[in-house]
Amino acid sequence: MSKPRLIIDCDPGHDDAIALILAHRHAEVVGITTVSGNAPLDATTDNALMVTALLGVDTPVHRGAAGPLVGEPAHAAAVHGESGLGGVERIDHQRQAASDDAVGFLLDTADEALWVVAVGPLTNLALALERDPAWGRRLAGISIMGGSTDIGNVTRVAEFNIFADPEAAARVFDCGARLTMCGLNLTRQLRSNDALAERLRRTDSPLAQFAAQSFDDLHDRIETLTGVREAALHDPCAVLAVTHPELLETRRQAVSVELDGKHTRGMTVVDQRPQPPGGATRRGADAPTVNVAYKIDAETAMGAVVEALGVKNRE
Ligand code: RIB
Ligand code: CA
């Protein structure tokens, strides 16, 4: 079976970097678009370029939005470091961004066989929809790492990618595209730990060494924040939703993004009420248009991640 074709819109970010590696192993990555998020746009773009150098691929990287539709940029230096890839040995390379027009690239590349995997704030996608409201429906689908069906990570109820640009997220969730949402409720099921980092350190592969450094840094920072030396592999889940859909269980539900709540801005409000028989929409409710992921086969998923990083089964 041919590999799915996709664009990754990202804000590298350690887990974005692992997602890029995983995508290049299991998909035809026709391009990378970058956005401000975990770190400022210059840093996320430099990091995406460095990962393509590490992979030895010529995937074009197109710079995108330097901030949200409304308000100021939010970053996550406490988790990923000021550079976005804290603790990782930098690689010298001569790579340059292919353009400053991520939105134009997203619009020009869209076709019914192309997926967009969005693992950062959704600003670029919203700007594409501003220029062509039908853009989302012209795609095979959009797989989003973002939101949550339960608790948040930036506030009690908001997840970072949505919180960083709620107006953009609302536009994407309402665009009519085939949407899969991999929220924190799902991504917390796929976790790295020190044993995994040690296994990667013992693997003679530049990708494994990069990942070991990434996990060590993430675990150090997350231990400081939470006391636990583990990290959720958020962004790879959104890639697996396209490359290995059989590993995820999803439910078709209505999802809205809260924009105004004093305590709830950036929350993905998921209608988890039982739906009437026969697939009818509950009277007065929004139509269930999002495939919300609730479960992942974490063991098989982690096997796909470590294999993409160069770990042989026997190691
Ligand atoms: O909340 C997790 C998300 O925020 C991930 O995409 C991570 O990379 C950060 O961007
Ligand atoms: Ca990300």
XYZ file of C-alpha atoms in Angstrom, residues 4-275:
272
model
C 0.114 8.589 2.853
C 1.149 12.040 1.577
C 1.253 14.741 4.205
C 2.452 18.179 5.260
C 3.492 18.617 8.886
C 2.686 22.017 10.404
C 4.816 22.195 13.525
C 6.601 24.169 16.258
C 9.678 22.009 17.069
C 9.742 21.210 20.038
C 11.188 17.843 21.000
C 7.998 15.887 20.364
C 7.501 17.700 17.045
C 10.996 16.524 16.068
C 10.145 12.909 16.912
C 6.926 13.323 14.907
C 8.944 14.586 11.910
C 11.246 11.535 12.129
C 8.282 9.171 12.422
C 6.487 10.824 9.491
C 9.526 10.562 7.225
C 9.695 6.833 8.030
C 6.042 6.063 7.292
C 4.719 8.782 4.974
C 5.594 10.869 1.946
C 6.297 14.213 3.629
C 5.764 16.734 0.845
C 6.623 19.683 3.063
C 7.032 21.134 6.534
C 5.443 24.404 7.620
C 6.531 26.110 10.817
C 4.707 28.278 13.306
C 5.505 30.140 16.517
C 4.660 27.954 19.482
C 7.028 26.032 21.737
C 9.600 28.662 20.756
C 9.585 31.774 18.519
C 9.232 31.249 14.755
C 12.952 31.693 13.997
C 13.778 28.921 16.487
C 11.040 26.505 15.390
C 12.073 27.011 11.765
C 15.790 26.495 12.542
C 14.847 23.350 14.471
C 12.751 21.955 11.625
C 15.631 22.595 9.203
C 18.070 20.889 11.580
C 15.830 17.798 11.810
C 15.718 17.542 7.996
C 19.539 17.723 8.021
C 19.649 14.996 10.690
C 17.326 12.893 8.512
C 19.336 13.644 5.363
C 16.195 14.606 3.451
C 15.446 17.639 1.257
C 11.902 18.168 2.487
C 11.104 21.865 1.967
C 10.530 23.917 5.113
C 8.247 26.958 4.738
C 8.138 29.627 7.471
C 4.700 30.557 8.732
C 3.090 32.718 11.371
C 5.151 34.464 14.034
C 2.188 34.819 16.368
C -1.515 34.100 16.899
C -4.453 35.742 15.131
C -5.235 37.635 18.327
C -2.882 38.626 21.164
C 0.754 37.876 21.834
C 2.725 34.656 21.128
C 2.857 32.030 23.889
C 5.947 29.827 24.240
C 6.858 26.750 26.311
C 10.487 27.342 27.328
C 9.925 25.598 30.663
C 9.263 22.345 28.778
C 11.368 22.647 25.613
C 13.998 25.259 26.532
C 14.458 28.708 25.007
C 15.700 27.143 21.733
C 12.747 24.742 21.516
C 15.192 21.816 21.486
C 16.914 22.196 24.833
C 19.636 19.683 25.667
C 20.121 18.586 22.062
C 23.550 18.806 20.379
C 23.136 21.239 17.472
C 24.013 19.962 13.980
C 25.831 22.241 11.549
C 24.042 22.457 8.204
C 23.497 24.868 5.314
C 19.758 24.392 5.011
C 17.546 27.407 4.343
C 13.793 27.817 4.486
C 12.175 27.290 1.077
C 9.935 30.339 1.598
C 8.335 32.665 4.107
C 4.916 31.696 2.798
C 3.736 28.598 4.655
C 0.129 29.588 4.016
C 0.682 29.832 0.257
C 2.371 26.426 0.312
C -0.537 24.887 2.263
C -3.019 26.360 -0.235
C -1.063 25.451 -3.380
C -0.338 21.873 -2.292
C -3.846 20.949 -1.170
C -5.494 18.010 -2.923
C -7.843 15.189 -1.995
C -4.927 12.820 -1.280
C -3.030 15.153 1.028
C -3.224 15.112 4.812
C -2.159 18.032 6.991
C -0.770 16.939 10.362
C -0.911 19.975 12.658
C 1.129 19.656 15.850
C 1.523 23.278 16.886
C -0.784 26.281 17.214
C -3.217 26.305 14.269
C -2.462 29.829 13.006
C -1.154 28.816 9.561
C -4.182 26.621 8.922
C -6.590 29.379 9.945
C -4.845 31.850 7.643
C -5.178 29.358 4.794
C -8.905 29.133 5.538
C -9.127 32.931 5.555
C -7.826 32.954 1.973
C -9.829 29.890 0.870
C -12.719 28.820 3.165
C -12.997 25.550 1.196
C -9.305 24.678 1.730
C -9.950 22.179 4.543
C -12.535 20.318 2.487
C -10.057 20.049 -0.412
C -7.752 17.885 1.740
C -7.859 14.179 2.591
C -8.073 15.407 6.176
C -6.438 17.260 9.047
C -4.933 15.372 11.995
C -4.478 17.666 14.986
C -2.440 17.253 18.123
C -4.375 19.628 20.315
C -7.074 20.064 22.878
C -8.288 17.557 25.437
C -11.471 15.739 26.389
C -10.543 16.215 30.040
C -7.824 18.292 31.725
C -5.480 20.809 30.127
C -1.746 21.445 30.498
C -1.565 25.243 30.280
C -4.690 25.887 32.332
C -7.038 23.487 34.125
C -8.885 22.922 30.841
C -6.773 24.293 27.937
C -4.020 22.491 26.037
C -1.055 24.546 24.735
C -1.632 24.344 20.940
C -5.232 25.480 21.272
C -4.527 27.960 24.084
C -1.765 29.618 22.024
C -4.270 30.600 19.298
C -7.894 29.805 20.204
C -9.349 31.925 17.376
C -7.335 29.933 14.847
C -8.363 26.644 16.431
C -12.041 27.614 16.364
C -11.775 28.362 12.643
C -10.105 25.032 11.918
C -12.547 22.969 13.991
C -15.448 24.646 12.151
C -14.013 24.366 8.608
C -15.807 21.186 7.506
C -12.641 19.201 6.864
C -12.287 15.553 7.875
C -10.745 16.167 11.307
C -9.029 13.881 13.798
C -8.279 15.309 17.250
C -5.463 13.744 19.292
C -5.889 15.558 22.589
C -4.007 15.237 25.861
C -6.464 12.551 26.995
C -4.955 10.397 24.232
C -1.351 11.549 24.025
C -0.731 10.981 27.732
C -1.088 7.245 26.981
C 2.165 7.305 24.910
C 4.961 8.110 27.338
C 8.744 8.123 27.315
C 10.801 7.334 30.425
C 14.460 6.989 31.432
C 14.563 3.316 30.429
C 13.596 4.294 26.900
C 16.204 7.067 26.857
C 18.859 4.553 27.987
C 17.775 2.075 25.274
C 18.126 4.828 22.672
C 21.520 5.890 24.066
C 22.770 2.331 23.511
C 21.676 2.477 19.866
C 24.292 3.395 17.275
C 22.099 5.761 15.251
C 22.191 9.579 15.026
C 18.395 9.633 15.283
C 18.466 7.520 18.440
C 21.152 9.733 19.968
C 19.085 12.839 19.127
C 16.019 11.266 20.712
C 17.942 10.177 23.830
C 19.187 13.751 24.317
C 15.653 15.039 23.725
C 14.087 12.694 26.281
C 16.780 13.401 28.873
C 16.102 17.131 28.566
C 12.320 16.704 28.585
C 12.473 14.386 31.609
C 14.720 16.825 33.515
C 12.364 19.743 32.842
C 9.173 17.793 33.506
C 10.652 16.413 36.735
C 11.257 20.026 37.816
C 7.656 20.912 36.987
C 5.853 17.769 38.192
C 8.313 15.535 40.062
C 7.844 12.818 37.435
C 10.591 11.750 34.952
C 8.280 10.918 32.059
C 7.108 12.777 28.939
C 4.012 12.328 26.820
C 4.837 11.837 23.138
C 2.101 14.222 22.057
C 2.888 15.019 18.412
C 3.783 11.516 17.165
C 0.191 10.515 17.999
C -1.146 12.893 15.329
C 1.206 11.319 12.775
C 0.171 7.783 13.781
C -3.490 8.792 13.356
C -2.683 9.065 9.633
C 0.017 6.423 9.138
C -1.317 3.791 11.571
C -5.035 4.624 12.086
C -5.677 1.078 13.287
C -3.791 1.926 16.501
C -6.344 4.519 17.610
C -9.945 4.296 18.774
C -11.969 7.404 17.908
C -15.519 8.619 18.432
C -17.283 11.105 16.151
C -18.278 14.032 18.341
C -18.964 17.751 18.182
C -16.036 19.887 19.339
C -16.138 23.634 19.946
C -13.320 25.930 21.052
C -14.113 28.291 23.928
C -12.964 31.859 23.192
C -14.546 33.987 25.909
C -14.556 32.130 29.236
C -12.499 33.768 31.982
C -11.422 30.308 33.166
C -12.033 28.306 30.005
C -10.542 30.248 27.065
C -8.780 27.759 24.772
C -10.769 24.748 26.026
C -11.951 22.177 23.475
C -15.536 21.605 24.560
C -16.356 18.041 23.435
C -19.979 16.833 23.369
C -19.531 13.457 25.072
C -23.255 12.893 25.655
C -24.590 9.620 24.224
C -25.822 10.214 20.702
